[in-house]
Coordinates of C-alpha atoms in Angstrom, one line a residue:
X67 CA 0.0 0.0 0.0
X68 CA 1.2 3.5 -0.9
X69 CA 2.0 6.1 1.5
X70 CA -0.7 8.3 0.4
X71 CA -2.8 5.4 0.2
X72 CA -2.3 5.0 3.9
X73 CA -2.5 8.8 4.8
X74 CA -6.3 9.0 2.7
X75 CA -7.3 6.0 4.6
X76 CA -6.5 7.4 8.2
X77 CA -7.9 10.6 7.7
X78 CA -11.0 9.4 6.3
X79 CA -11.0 7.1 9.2
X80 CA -10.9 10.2 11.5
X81 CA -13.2 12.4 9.3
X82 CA -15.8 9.5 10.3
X83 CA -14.8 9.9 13.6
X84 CA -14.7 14.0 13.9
X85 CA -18.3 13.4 12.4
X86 CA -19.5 11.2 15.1
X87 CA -18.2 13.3 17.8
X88 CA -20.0 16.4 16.4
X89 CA -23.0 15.0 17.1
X90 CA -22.4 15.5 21.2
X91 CA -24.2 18.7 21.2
X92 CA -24.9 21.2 24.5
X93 CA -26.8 24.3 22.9
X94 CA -25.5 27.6 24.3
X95 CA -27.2 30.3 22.5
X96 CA -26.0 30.9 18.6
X97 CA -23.1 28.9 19.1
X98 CA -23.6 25.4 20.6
X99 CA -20.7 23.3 22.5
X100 CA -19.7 20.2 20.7
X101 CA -17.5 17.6 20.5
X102 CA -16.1 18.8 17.2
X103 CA -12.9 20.5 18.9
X104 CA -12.3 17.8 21.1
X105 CA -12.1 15.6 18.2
X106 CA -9.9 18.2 15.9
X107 CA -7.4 18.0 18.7
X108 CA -7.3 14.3 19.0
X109 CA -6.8 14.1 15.1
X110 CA -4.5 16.5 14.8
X111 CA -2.5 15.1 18.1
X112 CA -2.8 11.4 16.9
X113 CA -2.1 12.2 13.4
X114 CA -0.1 15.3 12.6
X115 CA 0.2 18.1 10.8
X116 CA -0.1 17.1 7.1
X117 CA -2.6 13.6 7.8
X118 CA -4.6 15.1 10.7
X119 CA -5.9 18.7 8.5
X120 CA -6.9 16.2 5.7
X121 CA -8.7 14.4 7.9
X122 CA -10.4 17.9 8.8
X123 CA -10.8 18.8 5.7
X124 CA -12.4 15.9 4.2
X125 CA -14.6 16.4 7.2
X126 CA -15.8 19.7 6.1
X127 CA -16.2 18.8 2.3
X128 CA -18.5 16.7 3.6
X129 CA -20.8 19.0 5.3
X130 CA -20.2 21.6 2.7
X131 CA -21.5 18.8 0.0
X132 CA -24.7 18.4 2.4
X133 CA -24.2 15.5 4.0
X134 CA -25.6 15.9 7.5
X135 CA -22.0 15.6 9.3
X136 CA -22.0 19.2 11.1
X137 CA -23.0 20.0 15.0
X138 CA -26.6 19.1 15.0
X139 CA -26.9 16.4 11.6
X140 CA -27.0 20.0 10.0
X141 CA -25.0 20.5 6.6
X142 CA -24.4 22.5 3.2
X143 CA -22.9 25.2 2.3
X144 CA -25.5 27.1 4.4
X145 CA -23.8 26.5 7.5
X146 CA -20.7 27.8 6.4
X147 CA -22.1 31.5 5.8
X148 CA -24.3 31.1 9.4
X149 CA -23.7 32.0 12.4
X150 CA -21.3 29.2 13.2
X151 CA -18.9 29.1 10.1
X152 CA -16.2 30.7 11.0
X153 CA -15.2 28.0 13.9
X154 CA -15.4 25.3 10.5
X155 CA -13.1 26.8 9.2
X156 CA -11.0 27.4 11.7
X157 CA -10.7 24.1 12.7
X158 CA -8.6 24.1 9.9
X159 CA -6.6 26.3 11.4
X160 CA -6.4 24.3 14.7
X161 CA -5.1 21.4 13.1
X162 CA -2.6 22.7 11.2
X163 CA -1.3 24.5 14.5
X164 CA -1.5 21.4 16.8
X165 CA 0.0 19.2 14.1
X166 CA 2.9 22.0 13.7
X167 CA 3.6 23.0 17.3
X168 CA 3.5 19.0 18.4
X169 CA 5.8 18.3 15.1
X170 CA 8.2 20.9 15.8
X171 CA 8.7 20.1 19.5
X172 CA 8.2 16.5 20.7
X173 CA 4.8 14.4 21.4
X174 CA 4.6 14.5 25.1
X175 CA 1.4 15.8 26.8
X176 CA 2.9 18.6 28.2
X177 CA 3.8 20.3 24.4
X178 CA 0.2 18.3 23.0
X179 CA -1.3 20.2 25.6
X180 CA 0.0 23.8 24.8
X181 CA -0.9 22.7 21.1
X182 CA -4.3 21.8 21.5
X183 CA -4.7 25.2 23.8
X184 CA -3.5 27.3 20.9
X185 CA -5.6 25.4 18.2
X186 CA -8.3 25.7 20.4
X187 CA -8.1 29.5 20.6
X188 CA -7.0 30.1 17.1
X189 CA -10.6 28.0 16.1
X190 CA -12.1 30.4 18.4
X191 CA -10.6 33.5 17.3
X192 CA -12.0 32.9 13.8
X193 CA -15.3 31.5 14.7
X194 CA -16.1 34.9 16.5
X195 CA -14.6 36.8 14.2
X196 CA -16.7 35.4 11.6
X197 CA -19.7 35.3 14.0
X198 CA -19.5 39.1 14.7
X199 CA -19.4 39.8 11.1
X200 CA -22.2 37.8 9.6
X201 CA -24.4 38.5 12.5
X202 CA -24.0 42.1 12.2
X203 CA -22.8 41.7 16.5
X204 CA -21.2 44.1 18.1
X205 CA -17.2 42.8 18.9
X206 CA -18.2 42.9 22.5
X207 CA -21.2 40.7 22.1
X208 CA -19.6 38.2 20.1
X209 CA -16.4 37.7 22.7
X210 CA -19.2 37.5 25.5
X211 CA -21.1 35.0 23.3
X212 CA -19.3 33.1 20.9
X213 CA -16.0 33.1 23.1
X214 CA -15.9 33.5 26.8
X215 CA -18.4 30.9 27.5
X216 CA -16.0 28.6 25.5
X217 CA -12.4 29.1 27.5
X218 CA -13.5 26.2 30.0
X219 CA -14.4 23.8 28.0
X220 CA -12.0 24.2 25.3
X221 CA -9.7 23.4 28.6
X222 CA -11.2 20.5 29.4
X223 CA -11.3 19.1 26.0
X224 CA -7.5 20.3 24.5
X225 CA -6.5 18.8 27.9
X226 CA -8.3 15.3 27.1
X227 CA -7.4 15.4 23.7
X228 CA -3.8 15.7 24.1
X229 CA -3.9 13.3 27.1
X230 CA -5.7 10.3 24.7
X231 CA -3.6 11.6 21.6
X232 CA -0.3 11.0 23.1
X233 CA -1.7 8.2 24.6
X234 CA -2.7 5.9 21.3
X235 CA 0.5 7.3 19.7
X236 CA 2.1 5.2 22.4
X237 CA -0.1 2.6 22.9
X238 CA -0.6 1.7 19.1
X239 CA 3.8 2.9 18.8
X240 CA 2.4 5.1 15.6
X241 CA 4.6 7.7 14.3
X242 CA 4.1 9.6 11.2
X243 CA 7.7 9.4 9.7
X244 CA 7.5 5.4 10.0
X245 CA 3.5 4.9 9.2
X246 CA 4.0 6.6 6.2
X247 CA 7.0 5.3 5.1
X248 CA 7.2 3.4 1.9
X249 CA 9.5 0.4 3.0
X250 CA 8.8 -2.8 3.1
X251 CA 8.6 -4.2 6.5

Protein backbone atom coordinates (compact mmCIF):
# COMPACT_ATOMS: atom_id res chain seq x y z
CA UNK A 1 0.00 0.00 0.00
CA UNK A 2 1.20 3.50 -0.94
CA UNK A 3 2.01 6.11 1.50
CA UNK A 4 -0.72 8.33 0.39
CA UNK A 5 -2.81 5.37 0.19
CA UNK A 6 -2.33 5.01 3.92
CA UNK A 7 -2.51 8.76 4.84
CA UNK A 8 -6.30 9.03 2.71
CA UNK A 9 -7.27 5.99 4.63
CA UNK A 10 -6.51 7.44 8.20
CA UNK A 11 -7.88 10.64 7.72
CA UNK A 12 -11.02 9.40 6.27
CA UNK A 13 -11.00 7.06 9.18
CA UNK A 14 -10.88 10.24 11.48
CA UNK A 15 -13.16 12.36 9.33
CA UNK A 16 -15.78 9.51 10.33
CA UNK A 17 -14.78 9.86 13.64
CA UNK A 18 -14.69 13.96 13.89
CA UNK A 19 -18.30 13.36 12.38
CA UNK A 20 -19.49 11.18 15.12
CA UNK A 21 -18.17 13.27 17.80
CA UNK A 22 -20.00 16.41 16.43
CA UNK A 23 -23.04 14.95 17.10
CA UNK A 24 -22.36 15.45 21.19
CA UNK A 25 -24.25 18.72 21.24
CA UNK A 26 -24.89 21.18 24.52
CA UNK A 27 -26.80 24.30 22.91
CA UNK A 28 -25.48 27.59 24.34
CA UNK A 29 -27.18 30.33 22.46
CA UNK A 30 -25.99 30.92 18.55
CA UNK A 31 -23.11 28.88 19.05
CA UNK A 32 -23.59 25.39 20.57
CA UNK A 33 -20.69 23.26 22.54
CA UNK A 34 -19.70 20.23 20.74
CA UNK A 35 -17.49 17.62 20.53
CA UNK A 36 -16.12 18.79 17.16
CA UNK A 37 -12.89 20.52 18.90
CA UNK A 38 -12.30 17.75 21.08
CA UNK A 39 -12.11 15.61 18.24
CA UNK A 40 -9.94 18.18 15.95
CA UNK A 41 -7.40 17.96 18.74
CA UNK A 42 -7.32 14.29 18.95
CA UNK A 43 -6.79 14.12 15.08
CA UNK A 44 -4.49 16.51 14.83
CA UNK A 45 -2.52 15.06 18.10
CA UNK A 46 -2.78 11.37 16.93
CA UNK A 47 -2.06 12.21 13.36
CA UNK A 48 -0.11 15.27 12.63
CA UNK A 49 0.20 18.12 10.76
CA UNK A 50 -0.14 17.10 7.10
CA UNK A 51 -2.64 13.63 7.84
CA UNK A 52 -4.59 15.11 10.66
CA UNK A 53 -5.93 18.66 8.45
CA UNK A 54 -6.93 16.22 5.67
CA UNK A 55 -8.74 14.38 7.92
CA UNK A 56 -10.36 17.88 8.76
CA UNK A 57 -10.78 18.83 5.70
CA UNK A 58 -12.41 15.90 4.24
CA UNK A 59 -14.60 16.39 7.16
CA UNK A 60 -15.82 19.66 6.12
CA UNK A 61 -16.21 18.83 2.33
CA UNK A 62 -18.50 16.65 3.58
CA UNK A 63 -20.85 18.99 5.35
CA UNK A 64 -20.15 21.57 2.75
CA UNK A 65 -21.54 18.79 0.01
CA UNK A 66 -24.65 18.42 2.43
CA UNK A 67 -24.16 15.49 4.02
CA UNK A 68 -25.57 15.91 7.46
CA UNK A 69 -22.00 15.64 9.27
CA UNK A 70 -22.01 19.17 11.12
CA UNK A 71 -22.97 20.03 14.96
CA UNK A 72 -26.62 19.14 14.97
CA UNK A 73 -26.94 16.45 11.60
CA UNK A 74 -27.01 20.05 10.04
CA UNK A 75 -25.02 20.54 6.59
CA UNK A 76 -24.45 22.52 3.18
CA UNK A 77 -22.86 25.19 2.25
CA UNK A 78 -25.52 27.08 4.37
CA UNK A 79 -23.79 26.48 7.49
CA UNK A 80 -20.74 27.82 6.42
CA UNK A 81 -22.14 31.46 5.81
CA UNK A 82 -24.31 31.08 9.36
CA UNK A 83 -23.71 32.03 12.41
CA UNK A 84 -21.32 29.23 13.16
CA UNK A 85 -18.92 29.08 10.10
CA UNK A 86 -16.15 30.69 10.98
CA UNK A 87 -15.22 27.96 13.89
CA UNK A 88 -15.45 25.26 10.45
CA UNK A 89 -13.15 26.76 9.16
CA UNK A 90 -10.96 27.43 11.68
CA UNK A 91 -10.71 24.06 12.75
CA UNK A 92 -8.59 24.10 9.85
CA UNK A 93 -6.57 26.27 11.39
CA UNK A 94 -6.39 24.31 14.67
CA UNK A 95 -5.10 21.36 13.05
CA UNK A 96 -2.58 22.68 11.16
CA UNK A 97 -1.34 24.55 14.55
CA UNK A 98 -1.51 21.43 16.79
CA UNK A 99 -0.01 19.20 14.07
CA UNK A 100 2.95 21.97 13.71
CA UNK A 101 3.60 23.02 17.34
CA UNK A 102 3.46 18.96 18.36
CA UNK A 103 5.80 18.29 15.14
CA UNK A 104 8.18 20.89 15.82
CA UNK A 105 8.73 20.07 19.54
CA UNK A 106 8.16 16.47 20.72
CA UNK A 107 4.76 14.36 21.43
CA UNK A 108 4.57 14.50 25.13
CA UNK A 109 1.39 15.76 26.84
CA UNK A 110 2.85 18.56 28.22
CA UNK A 111 3.82 20.31 24.42
CA UNK A 112 0.25 18.32 23.00
CA UNK A 113 -1.32 20.25 25.57
CA UNK A 114 0.04 23.82 24.85
CA UNK A 115 -0.85 22.67 21.06
CA UNK A 116 -4.27 21.83 21.49
CA UNK A 117 -4.66 25.15 23.83
CA UNK A 118 -3.50 27.34 20.91
CA UNK A 119 -5.60 25.38 18.24
CA UNK A 120 -8.31 25.73 20.41
CA UNK A 121 -8.08 29.49 20.62
CA UNK A 122 -7.03 30.14 17.12
CA UNK A 123 -10.55 27.97 16.11
CA UNK A 124 -12.11 30.38 18.38
CA UNK A 125 -10.56 33.52 17.27
CA UNK A 126 -12.03 32.86 13.81
CA UNK A 127 -15.28 31.53 14.74
CA UNK A 128 -16.14 34.90 16.55
CA UNK A 129 -14.64 36.82 14.17
CA UNK A 130 -16.71 35.41 11.57
CA UNK A 131 -19.71 35.31 13.99
CA UNK A 132 -19.54 39.09 14.74
CA UNK A 133 -19.42 39.75 11.12
CA UNK A 134 -22.15 37.76 9.56
CA UNK A 135 -24.43 38.46 12.49
CA UNK A 136 -23.95 42.14 12.16
CA UNK A 137 -22.79 41.66 16.47
CA UNK A 138 -21.15 44.12 18.07
CA UNK A 139 -17.24 42.85 18.85
CA UNK A 140 -18.17 42.93 22.47
CA UNK A 141 -21.22 40.69 22.06
CA UNK A 142 -19.64 38.17 20.15
CA UNK A 143 -16.42 37.68 22.70
CA UNK A 144 -19.21 37.46 25.48
CA UNK A 145 -21.10 34.98 23.34
CA UNK A 146 -19.29 33.14 20.88
CA UNK A 147 -15.97 33.09 23.07
CA UNK A 148 -15.87 33.49 26.82
CA UNK A 149 -18.42 30.91 27.55
CA UNK A 150 -15.98 28.64 25.51
CA UNK A 151 -12.39 29.07 27.49
CA UNK A 152 -13.49 26.16 29.95
CA UNK A 153 -14.44 23.79 28.02
CA UNK A 154 -12.01 24.15 25.26
CA UNK A 155 -9.71 23.42 28.62
CA UNK A 156 -11.15 20.47 29.35
CA UNK A 157 -11.29 19.06 26.00
CA UNK A 158 -7.50 20.32 24.51
CA UNK A 159 -6.45 18.79 27.90
CA UNK A 160 -8.33 15.27 27.09
CA UNK A 161 -7.40 15.43 23.68
CA UNK A 162 -3.76 15.70 24.11
CA UNK A 163 -3.93 13.31 27.08
CA UNK A 164 -5.74 10.35 24.66
CA UNK A 165 -3.59 11.56 21.59
CA UNK A 166 -0.25 11.00 23.13
CA UNK A 167 -1.71 8.20 24.65
CA UNK A 168 -2.69 5.93 21.35
CA UNK A 169 0.48 7.28 19.75
CA UNK A 170 2.06 5.17 22.35
CA UNK A 171 -0.13 2.57 22.87
CA UNK A 172 -0.55 1.73 19.06
CA UNK A 173 3.78 2.91 18.83
CA UNK A 174 2.38 5.07 15.61
CA UNK A 175 4.61 7.68 14.30
CA UNK A 176 4.07 9.64 11.16
CA UNK A 177 7.71 9.37 9.67
CA UNK A 178 7.50 5.44 9.96
CA UNK A 179 3.49 4.90 9.20
CA UNK A 180 3.97 6.57 6.18
CA UNK A 181 6.97 5.29 5.10
CA UNK A 182 7.23 3.41 1.88
CA UNK A 183 9.51 0.45 3.02
CA UNK A 184 8.76 -2.80 3.06
CA UNK A 185 8.61 -4.18 6.48
Amino acid sequence: MTKSLKELILAAEFAAIIAVLSQFTIPLGLIPLTGQTFAIGLTATFLGKRTGTIAVFIYLLLGLIGLPVFSGMTGGIGVLFGPSGGYLLGFLLQSLAIGWIIEKTSPRFPKAWFANMVGALLALITGTSWLAISSSLPLQTAILSGFVPFLFPELLKSTGAAYLGILLRKRLHFNTDTIFSTKKQ
